[in-house]
JSON list of C-alpha atoms in Angstrom, two decimals:
[
{"chain": "A", "resi": 1, "resn": "MET", "atom": "CA", "xyz": [11.42, 28.39, -34.34]},
{"chain": "A", "resi": 2, "resn": "ASN", "atom": "CA", "xyz": [13.21, 25.46, -35.96]},
{"chain": "A", "resi": 3, "resn": "GLU", "atom": "CA", "xyz": [11.76, 21.97, -36.39]},
{"chain": "A", "resi": 4, "resn": "GLU", "atom": "CA", "xyz": [14.05, 20.40, -33.82]},
{"chain": "A", "resi": 5, "resn": "LYS", "atom": "CA", "xyz": [12.85, 22.81, -31.12]},
{"chain": "A", "resi": 6, "resn": "LYS", "atom": "CA", "xyz": [9.22, 22.27, -32.10]},
{"chain": "A", "resi": 7, "resn": "LEU", "atom": "CA", "xyz": [9.67, 18.53, -31.75]},
{"chain": "A", "resi": 8, "resn": "ALA", "atom": "CA", "xyz": [11.42, 18.96, -28.38]},
{"chain": "A", "resi": 9, "resn": "ILE", "atom": "CA", "xyz": [8.53, 21.11, -27.10]},
{"chain": "A", "resi": 10, "resn": "GLU", "atom": "CA", "xyz": [6.01, 18.57, -28.37]},
{"chain": "A", "resi": 11, "resn": "LYS", "atom": "CA", "xyz": [7.81, 15.78, -26.53]},
{"chain": "A", "resi": 12, "resn": "PHE", "atom": "CA", "xyz": [8.02, 17.97, -23.44]},
{"chain": "A", "resi": 13, "resn": "TYR", "atom": "CA", "xyz": [4.25, 18.47, -23.37]},
{"chain": "A", "resi": 14, "resn": "GLU", "atom": "CA", "xyz": [3.65, 14.74, -23.95]},
{"chain": "A", "resi": 15, "resn": "ALA", "atom": "CA", "xyz": [5.88, 13.85, -20.99]},
{"chain": "A", "resi": 16, "resn": "LYS", "atom": "CA", "xyz": [4.28, 16.55, -18.84]},
{"chain": "A", "resi": 17, "resn": "GLN", "atom": "CA", "xyz": [0.77, 15.35, -19.69]},
{"chain": "A", "resi": 18, "resn": "GLU", "atom": "CA", "xyz": [1.65, 11.74, -18.91]},
{"chain": "A", "resi": 19, "resn": "TYR", "atom": "CA", "xyz": [3.11, 12.74, -15.57]},
{"chain": "A", "resi": 20, "resn": "GLU", "atom": "CA", "xyz": [0.06, 14.83, -14.65]},
{"chain": "A", "resi": 21, "resn": "GLY", "atom": "CA", "xyz": [-2.27, 11.94, -15.56]},
{"chain": "A", "resi": 22, "resn": "LYS", "atom": "CA", "xyz": [-0.35, 9.55, -13.30]},
{"chain": "A", "resi": 23, "resn": "GLU", "atom": "CA", "xyz": [-0.15, 12.16, -10.55]},
{"chain": "A", "resi": 24, "resn": "LYS", "atom": "CA", "xyz": [-3.94, 12.46, -10.61]},
{"chain": "A", "resi": 25, "resn": "ILE", "atom": "CA", "xyz": [-4.30, 8.66, -10.31]},
{"chain": "A", "resi": 26, "resn": "PHE", "atom": "CA", "xyz": [-1.78, 8.61, -7.46]},
{"chain": "A", "resi": 27, "resn": "ASN", "atom": "CA", "xyz": [-3.64, 11.34, -5.55]},
{"chain": "A", "resi": 28, "resn": "GLU", "atom": "CA", "xyz": [-6.95, 9.50, -5.92]},
{"chain": "A", "resi": 29, "resn": "ILE", "atom": "CA", "xyz": [-5.42, 6.20, -4.77]},
{"chain": "A", "resi": 30, "resn": "ASN", "atom": "CA", "xyz": [-3.73, 7.95, -1.87]},
{"chain": "A", "resi": 31, "resn": "ILE", "atom": "CA", "xyz": [-7.07, 9.39, -0.71]},
{"chain": "A", "resi": 32, "resn": "LYS", "atom": "CA", "xyz": [-8.58, 5.88, -0.78]},
{"chain": "A", "resi": 33, "resn": "TYR", "atom": "CA", "xyz": [-5.53, 4.53, 1.08]},
{"chain": "A", "resi": 34, "resn": "ASN", "atom": "CA", "xyz": [-5.87, 7.18, 3.79]},
{"chain": "A", "resi": 35, "resn": "ARG", "atom": "CA", "xyz": [-9.56, 6.38, 4.18]},
{"chain": "A", "resi": 36, "resn": "ALA", "atom": "CA", "xyz": [-8.82, 2.66, 4.52]},
{"chain": "A", "resi": 37, "resn": "ASN", "atom": "CA", "xyz": [-6.05, 3.45, 7.00]},
{"chain": "A", "resi": 38, "resn": "LYS", "atom": "CA", "xyz": [-8.45, 5.58, 9.05]},
{"chain": "A", "resi": 39, "resn": "THR", "atom": "CA", "xyz": [-11.01, 2.76, 9.04]},
{"chain": "A", "resi": 40, "resn": "LEU", "atom": "CA", "xyz": [-8.32, 0.35, 10.24]},
{"chain": "A", "resi": 41, "resn": "ARG", "atom": "CA", "xyz": [-7.25, 2.68, 13.06]},
{"chain": "A", "resi": 42, "resn": "GLU", "atom": "CA", "xyz": [-10.84, 3.08, 14.15]},
{"chain": "A", "resi": 43, "resn": "ALA", "atom": "CA", "xyz": [-11.36, -0.67, 13.99]},
{"chain": "A", "resi": 44, "resn": "GLN", "atom": "CA", "xyz": [-8.26, -1.24, 16.07]},
{"chain": "A", "resi": 45, "resn": "ASN", "atom": "CA", "xyz": [-9.41, 1.53, 18.39]},
{"chain": "A", "resi": 46, "resn": "ILE", "atom": "CA", "xyz": [-5.87, 2.90, 18.61]},
{"chain": "A", "resi": 47, "resn": "GLY", "atom": "CA", "xyz": [-5.12, 6.52, 19.33]},
{"chain": "A", "resi": 48, "resn": "GLY", "atom": "CA", "xyz": [-8.71, 7.45, 20.07]},
{"chain": "A", "resi": 49, "resn": "LYS", "atom": "CA", "xyz": [-9.88, 10.92, 19.12]},
{"chain": "A", "resi": 50, "resn": "GLU", "atom": "CA", "xyz": [-6.36, 12.35, 18.75]},
{"chain": "A", "resi": 51, "resn": "ASN", "atom": "CA", "xyz": [-5.63, 10.35, 15.63]},
{"chain": "A", "resi": 52, "resn": "GLU", "atom": "CA", "xyz": [-8.98, 10.81, 13.98]},
{"chain": "A", "resi": 53, "resn": "GLY", "atom": "CA", "xyz": [-8.60, 12.13, 10.49]},
{"chain": "A", "resi": 54, "resn": "GLU", "atom": "CA", "xyz": [-4.84, 11.73, 10.58]},
{"chain": "A", "resi": 55, "resn": "GLU", "atom": "CA", "xyz": [-3.49, 11.32, 7.10]},
{"chain": "A", "resi": 56, "resn": "ILE", "atom": "CA", "xyz": [-0.23, 10.00, 5.82]},
{"chain": "A", "resi": 57, "resn": "THR", "atom": "CA", "xyz": [1.49, 12.29, 3.38]},
{"chain": "A", "resi": 58, "resn": "ARG", "atom": "CA", "xyz": [3.46, 10.55, 0.70]},
{"chain": "B", "resi": 1, "resn": "MET", "atom": "CA", "xyz": [-31.29, -63.15, 27.29]},
{"chain": "B", "resi": 2, "resn": "ARG", "atom": "CA", "xyz": [-31.00, -61.45, 23.87]},
{"chain": "B", "resi": 3, "resn": "GLU", "atom": "CA", "xyz": [-32.50, -58.26, 25.35]},
{"chain": "B", "resi": 4, "resn": "LYS", "atom": "CA", "xyz": [-29.85, -58.19, 28.10]},
{"chain": "B", "resi": 5, "resn": "LYS", "atom": "CA", "xyz": [-27.04, -58.62, 25.58]},
{"chain": "B", "resi": 6, "resn": "SER", "atom": "CA", "xyz": [-28.38, -55.75, 23.51]},
{"chain": "B", "resi": 7, "resn": "GLN", "atom": "CA", "xyz": [-28.53, -53.55, 26.63]},
{"chain": "B", "resi": 8, "resn": "ASP", "atom": "CA", "xyz": [-24.89, -54.40, 27.47]},
{"chain": "B", "resi": 9, "resn": "ASN", "atom": "CA", "xyz": [-23.81, -53.38, 23.96]},
{"chain": "B", "resi": 10, "resn": "SER", "atom": "CA", "xyz": [-25.65, -50.10, 24.25]},
{"chain": "B", "resi": 11, "resn": "LEU", "atom": "CA", "xyz": [-23.93, -49.38, 27.57]},
{"chain": "B", "resi": 12, "resn": "SER", "atom": "CA", "xyz": [-20.48, -50.04, 26.14]},
{"chain": "B", "resi": 13, "resn": "ILE", "atom": "CA", "xyz": [-21.22, -47.67, 23.22]},
{"chain": "B", "resi": 14, "resn": "GLN", "atom": "CA", "xyz": [-22.33, -44.99, 25.70]},
{"chain": "B", "resi": 15, "resn": "LYS", "atom": "CA", "xyz": [-19.11, -45.52, 27.73]},
{"chain": "B", "resi": 16, "resn": "VAL", "atom": "CA", "xyz": [-16.96, -45.02, 24.62]},
{"chain": "B", "resi": 17, "resn": "SER", "atom": "CA", "xyz": [-18.91, -41.93, 23.68]},
{"chain": "B", "resi": 18, "resn": "ILE", "atom": "CA", "xyz": [-18.48, -40.39, 27.17]},
{"chain": "B", "resi": 19, "resn": "LEU", "atom": "CA", "xyz": [-14.75, -41.22, 27.15]},
{"chain": "B", "resi": 20, "resn": "GLU", "atom": "CA", "xyz": [-14.39, -39.56, 23.75]},
{"chain": "B", "resi": 21, "resn": "LYS", "atom": "CA", "xyz": [-16.16, -36.45, 25.04]},
{"chain": "B", "resi": 22, "resn": "ILE", "atom": "CA", "xyz": [-13.90, -36.24, 28.10]},
{"chain": "B", "resi": 23, "resn": "SER", "atom": "CA", "xyz": [-10.83, -36.81, 25.97]},
{"chain": "B", "resi": 24, "resn": "SER", "atom": "CA", "xyz": [-11.75, -34.08, 23.48]},
{"chain": "B", "resi": 25, "resn": "TYR", "atom": "CA", "xyz": [-12.61, -31.70, 26.36]},
{"chain": "B", "resi": 26, "resn": "PHE", "atom": "CA", "xyz": [-9.12, -32.06, 27.84]},
{"chain": "B", "resi": 27, "resn": "LYS", "atom": "CA", "xyz": [-7.50, -31.89, 24.41]},
{"chain": "B", "resi": 28, "resn": "ALA", "atom": "CA", "xyz": [-9.28, -28.58, 23.78]},
{"chain": "B", "resi": 29, "resn": "LEU", "atom": "CA", "xyz": [-8.41, -27.34, 27.28]},
{"chain": "B", "resi": 30, "resn": "PHE", "atom": "CA", "xyz": [-4.67, -27.95, 27.00]},
{"chain": "B", "resi": 31, "resn": "HIS", "atom": "CA", "xyz": [-4.28, -27.35, 23.31]},
{"chain": "B", "resi": 32, "resn": "LYS", "atom": "CA", "xyz": [-2.09, -24.29, 22.76]},
{"chain": "B", "resi": 33, "resn": "LYS", "atom": "CA", "xyz": [-3.09, -22.06, 19.91]},
{"chain": "B", "resi": 34, "resn": "PRO", "atom": "CA", "xyz": [-0.24, -21.90, 17.38]},
{"chain": "B", "resi": 35, "resn": "LYS", "atom": "CA", "xyz": [1.55, -18.57, 17.17]},
{"chain": "B", "resi": 36, "resn": "ILE", "atom": "CA", "xyz": [0.33, -16.51, 14.27]},
{"chain": "B", "resi": 37, "resn": "GLU", "atom": "CA", "xyz": [3.13, -16.57, 11.73]},
{"chain": "B", "resi": 38, "resn": "PRO", "atom": "CA", "xyz": [1.47, -14.08, 9.33]},
{"chain": "B", "resi": 39, "resn": "GLN", "atom": "CA", "xyz": [2.27, -11.39, 11.93]},
{"chain": "B", "resi": 40, "resn": "LYS", "atom": "CA", "xyz": [5.98, -12.01, 11.33]},
{"chain": "B", "resi": 41, "resn": "GLU", "atom": "CA", "xyz": [5.34, -11.86, 7.63]},
{"chain": "B", "resi": 42, "resn": "LEU", "atom": "CA", "xyz": [3.58, -8.51, 8.08]},
{"chain": "B", "resi": 43, "resn": "THR", "atom": "CA", "xyz": [6.60, -7.08, 9.93]},
{"chain": "B", "resi": 44, "resn": "GLU", "atom": "CA", "xyz": [8.79, -8.00, 6.95]},
{"chain": "B", "resi": 45, "resn": "ILE", "atom": "CA", "xyz": [6.31, -6.26, 4.68]},
{"chain": "B", "resi": 46, "resn": "GLU", "atom": "CA", "xyz": [6.40, -3.17, 6.92]},
{"chain": "B", "resi": 47, "resn": "LYS", "atom": "CA", "xyz": [10.21, -3.10, 6.66]},
{"chain": "B", "resi": 48, "resn": "SER", "atom": "CA", "xyz": [10.28, -3.33, 2.89]},
{"chain": "B", "resi": 49, "resn": "LYS", "atom": "CA", "xyz": [7.47, -0.75, 2.72]},
{"chain": "B", "resi": 50, "resn": "ASN", "atom": "CA", "xyz": [9.56, 1.72, 4.75]},
{"chain": "B", "resi": 51, "resn": "ASN", "atom": "CA", "xyz": [12.62, 1.04, 2.59]},
{"chain": "B", "resi": 52, "resn": "PHE", "atom": "CA", "xyz": [10.59, 1.73, -0.52]},
{"chain": "B", "resi": 53, "resn": "TRP", "atom": "CA", "xyz": [9.52, 5.21, 0.67]},
{"chain": "B", "resi": 54, "resn": "LYS", "atom": "CA", "xyz": [13.03, 5.98, 1.90]},
{"chain": "B", "resi": 55, "resn": "ASN", "atom": "CA", "xyz": [14.48, 5.11, -1.51]},
{"chain": "B", "resi": 56, "resn": "ILE", "atom": "CA", "xyz": [11.86, 7.15, -3.35]},
{"chain": "B", "resi": 57, "resn": "LYS", "atom": "CA", "xyz": [12.55, 10.19, -1.17]},
{"chain": "B", "resi": 58, "resn": "LEU", "atom": "CA", "xyz": [16.27, 9.75, -1.75]},
{"chain": "B", "resi": 59, "resn": "GLU", "atom": "CA", "xyz": [15.78, 9.56, -5.52]},
{"chain": "B", "resi": 60, "resn": "GLU", "atom": "CA", "xyz": [13.68, 12.72, -5.39]},
{"chain": "B", "resi": 61, "resn": "LYS", "atom": "CA", "xyz": [16.33, 14.47, -3.33]},
{"chain": "B", "resi": 62, "resn": "LEU", "atom": "CA", "xyz": [19.03, 13.56, -5.83]},
{"chain": "B", "resi": 63, "resn": "GLU", "atom": "CA", "xyz": [17.29, 15.42, -8.63]},
{"chain": "B", "resi": 64, "resn": "ASP", "atom": "CA", "xyz": [19.00, 18.58, -9.84]},
{"chain": "B", "resi": 65, "resn": "GLN", "atom": "CA", "xyz": [17.47, 21.37, -7.73]},
{"chain": "B", "resi": 66, "resn": "GLU", "atom": "CA", "xyz": [17.99, 24.00, -10.43]},
{"chain": "B", "resi": 67, "resn": "LEU", "atom": "CA", "xyz": [16.18, 21.82, -12.95]},
{"chain": "B", "resi": 68, "resn": "LEU", "atom": "CA", "xyz": [13.30, 21.34, -10.49]},
{"chain": "B", "resi": 69, "resn": "GLU", "atom": "CA", "xyz": [13.14, 25.10, -10.04]},
{"chain": "B", "resi": 70, "resn": "LEU", "atom": "CA", "xyz": [13.06, 25.56, -13.81]},
{"chain": "B", "resi": 71, "resn": "GLN", "atom": "CA", "xyz": [10.26, 22.99, -14.03]},
{"chain": "B", "resi": 72, "resn": "ARG", "atom": "CA", "xyz": [8.29, 24.90, -11.40]},
{"chain": "B", "resi": 73, "resn": "LYS", "atom": "CA", "xyz": [8.76, 28.21, -13.24]},
{"chain": "B", "resi": 74, "resn": "VAL", "atom": "CA", "xyz": [7.61, 26.70, -16.54]},
{"chain": "B", "resi": 75, "resn": "ALA", "atom": "CA", "xyz": [4.60, 25.09, -14.85]},
{"chain": "B", "resi": 76, "resn": "THR", "atom": "CA", "xyz": [3.57, 28.41, -13.26]},
{"chain": "B", "resi": 77, "resn": "LYS", "atom": "CA", "xyz": [4.25, 30.18, -16.57]},
{"chain": "B", "resi": 78, "resn": "GLU", "atom": "CA", "xyz": [6.88, 32.42, -15.03]},
{"chain": "B", "resi": 79, "resn": "ILE", "atom": "CA", "xyz": [9.05, 31.20, -17.89]},
{"chain": "B", "resi": 80, "resn": "ASN", "atom": "CA", "xyz": [7.81, 30.36, -21.36]},
{"chain": "B", "resi": 81, "resn": "ILE", "atom": "CA", "xyz": [8.98, 26.96, -22.60]},
{"chain": "B", "resi": 82, "resn": "GLU", "atom": "CA", "xyz": [9.64, 28.44, -26.03]},
{"chain": "B", "resi": 83, "resn": "ASP", "atom": "CA", "xyz": [12.22, 30.79, -24.54]},
{"chain": "B", "resi": 84, "resn": "LEU", "atom": "CA", "xyz": [14.36, 27.89, -23.32]},
{"chain": "B", "resi": 85, "resn": "GLU", "atom": "CA", "xyz": [17.25, 26.27, -25.13]},
{"chain": "B", "resi": 86, "resn": "ILE", "atom": "CA", "xyz": [16.60, 22.89, -26.77]},
{"chain": "B", "resi": 87, "resn": "GLU", "atom": "CA", "xyz": [18.91, 21.18, -24.29]},
{"chain": "B", "resi": 88, "resn": "GLU", "atom": "CA", "xyz": [16.97, 22.63, -21.34]},
{"chain": "B", "resi": 89, "resn": "ILE", "atom": "CA", "xyz": [13.67, 21.48, -22.87]},
{"chain": "B", "resi": 90, "resn": "LYS", "atom": "CA", "xyz": [15.09, 18.00, -23.35]},
{"chain": "B", "resi": 91, "resn": "ARG", "atom": "CA", "xyz": [16.34, 17.90, -19.76]},
{"chain": "B", "resi": 92, "resn": "LEU", "atom": "CA", "xyz": [12.90, 18.95, -18.51]},
{"chain": "B", "resi": 93, "resn": "THR", "atom": "CA", "xyz": [11.31, 16.21, -20.65]},
{"chain": "B", "resi": 94, "resn": "GLU", "atom": "CA", "xyz": [13.65, 13.63, -19.13]},
{"chain": "B", "resi": 95, "resn": "LEU", "atom": "CA", "xyz": [12.82, 14.95, -15.65]},
{"chain": "B", "resi": 96, "resn": "TYR", "atom": "CA", "xyz": [9.11, 14.44, -16.28]},
{"chain": "B", "resi": 97, "resn": "LYS", "atom": "CA", "xyz": [9.81, 10.92, -17.54]},
{"chain": "B", "resi": 98, "resn": "ARG", "atom": "CA", "xyz": [11.76, 10.05, -14.38]},
{"chain": "B", "resi": 99, "resn": "GLN", "atom": "CA", "xyz": [9.00, 11.54, -12.21]},
{"chain": "B", "resi": 100, "resn": "THR", "atom": "CA", "xyz": [6.38, 9.53, -14.13]},
{"chain": "B", "resi": 101, "resn": "GLU", "atom": "CA", "xyz": [8.35, 6.32, -13.62]},
{"chain": "B", "resi": 102, "resn": "ARG", "atom": "CA", "xyz": [8.59, 7.07, -9.88]},
{"chain": "B", "resi": 103, "resn": "ILE", "atom": "CA", "xyz": [4.93, 7.90, -9.51]},
{"chain": "B", "resi": 104, "resn": "VAL", "atom": "CA", "xyz": [3.96, 4.64, -11.27]},
{"chain": "B", "resi": 105, "resn": "ARG", "atom": "CA", "xyz": [6.04, 2.77, -8.66]},
{"chain": "B", "resi": 106, "resn": "LYS", "atom": "CA", "xyz": [4.34, 4.80, -5.92]},
{"chain": "B", "resi": 107, "resn": "ILE", "atom": "CA", "xyz": [0.90, 3.86, -7.28]},
{"chain": "B", "resi": 108, "resn": "GLU", "atom": "CA", "xyz": [1.83, 0.17, -7.23]},
{"chain": "B", "resi": 109, "resn": "GLU", "atom": "CA", "xyz": [3.16, 0.46, -3.68]},
{"chain": "B", "resi": 110, "resn": "VAL", "atom": "CA", "xyz": [0.11, 2.30, -2.33]},
{"chain": "B", "resi": 111, "resn": "GLU", "atom": "CA", "xyz": [-2.17, -0.24, -4.02]},
{"chain": "B", "resi": 112, "resn": "ALA", "atom": "CA", "xyz": [-0.27, -3.09, -2.36]},
{"chain": "B", "resi": 113, "resn": "GLU", "atom": "CA", "xyz": [-0.38, -1.31, 1.02]},
{"chain": "B", "resi": 114, "resn": "ALA", "atom": "CA", "xyz": [-4.12, -0.68, 0.63]},
{"chain": "B", "resi": 115, "resn": "GLU", "atom": "CA", "xyz": [-4.62, -4.38, -0.04]},
{"chain": "B", "resi": 116, "resn": "ILE", "atom": "CA", "xyz": [-2.82, -5.27, 3.21]},
{"chain": "B", "resi": 117, "resn": "ILE", "atom": "CA", "xyz": [-4.89, -2.72, 5.13]},
{"chain": "B", "resi": 118, "resn": "ASN", "atom": "CA", "xyz": [-8.10, -4.15, 3.70]},
{"chain": "B", "resi": 119, "resn": "MET", "atom": "CA", "xyz": [-6.93, -7.63, 4.72]},
{"chain": "B", "resi": 120, "resn": "LYS", "atom": "CA", "xyz": [-6.31, -6.36, 8.27]},
{"chain": "B", "resi": 121, "resn": "ILE", "atom": "CA", "xyz": [-9.76, -4.73, 8.34]},
{"chain": "B", "resi": 122, "resn": "SER", "atom": "CA", "xyz": [-11.41, -7.96, 7.15]},
{"chain": "B", "resi": 123, "resn": "ARG", "atom": "CA", "xyz": [-9.47, -9.93, 9.78]},
{"chain": "B", "resi": 124, "resn": "LEU", "atom": "CA", "xyz": [-10.55, -7.51, 12.52]},
{"chain": "B", "resi": 125, "resn": "LYS", "atom": "CA", "xyz": [-14.15, -7.63, 11.35]},
{"chain": "B", "resi": 126, "resn": "GLY", "atom": "CA", "xyz": [-13.97, -11.42, 11.38]},
{"chain": "B", "resi": 127, "resn": "GLU", "atom": "CA", "xyz": [-12.60, -11.40, 14.92]},
{"chain": "B", "resi": 128, "resn": "ASN", "atom": "CA", "xyz": [-15.37, -9.05, 16.07]},
{"chain": "B", "resi": 129, "resn": "ILE", "atom": "CA", "xyz": [-18.05, -11.31, 14.60]},
{"chain": "B", "resi": 130, "resn": "GLU", "atom": "CA", "xyz": [-16.53, -14.30, 16.43]}
]
């Protein structure tokens, strides 16, 4: 394998790793957001039992 | 004589005090609560929030479907990255960079939305205490 390809693969893995790191953060934040949203719905008492546990998929 | 004068003064002070009480009672009775402007502001936020997610979905849709499929195959190890051409590897790298940039924007948006939700929760809690 030539040097240029090695470098391209290295950069590929760097970009992939960065994306996966951010994706993990996003998923964690989204879980917190859904929890807060559920708390708000319960506080507003809208939707009753039907909407309990409803999550918003981004 | 001095005692009588003092009594008169006391009565006039009491009269003023009673008048003030009546006046403030009627003021409170007929005072209209101002319309809550932040509600309007929240609607604007909702609109821009919806636009944000629409734009993100559109950007995702505009990605090259074949490239996305190639990305999936590399991620599931159906295809080995080393077997790809340099140009394909570079295109996949650029795809990851674009996806990272998008997900960073998504994180910022969700954080902002969560802040609004927490504000609403605090407001509701405040109202319930009152």
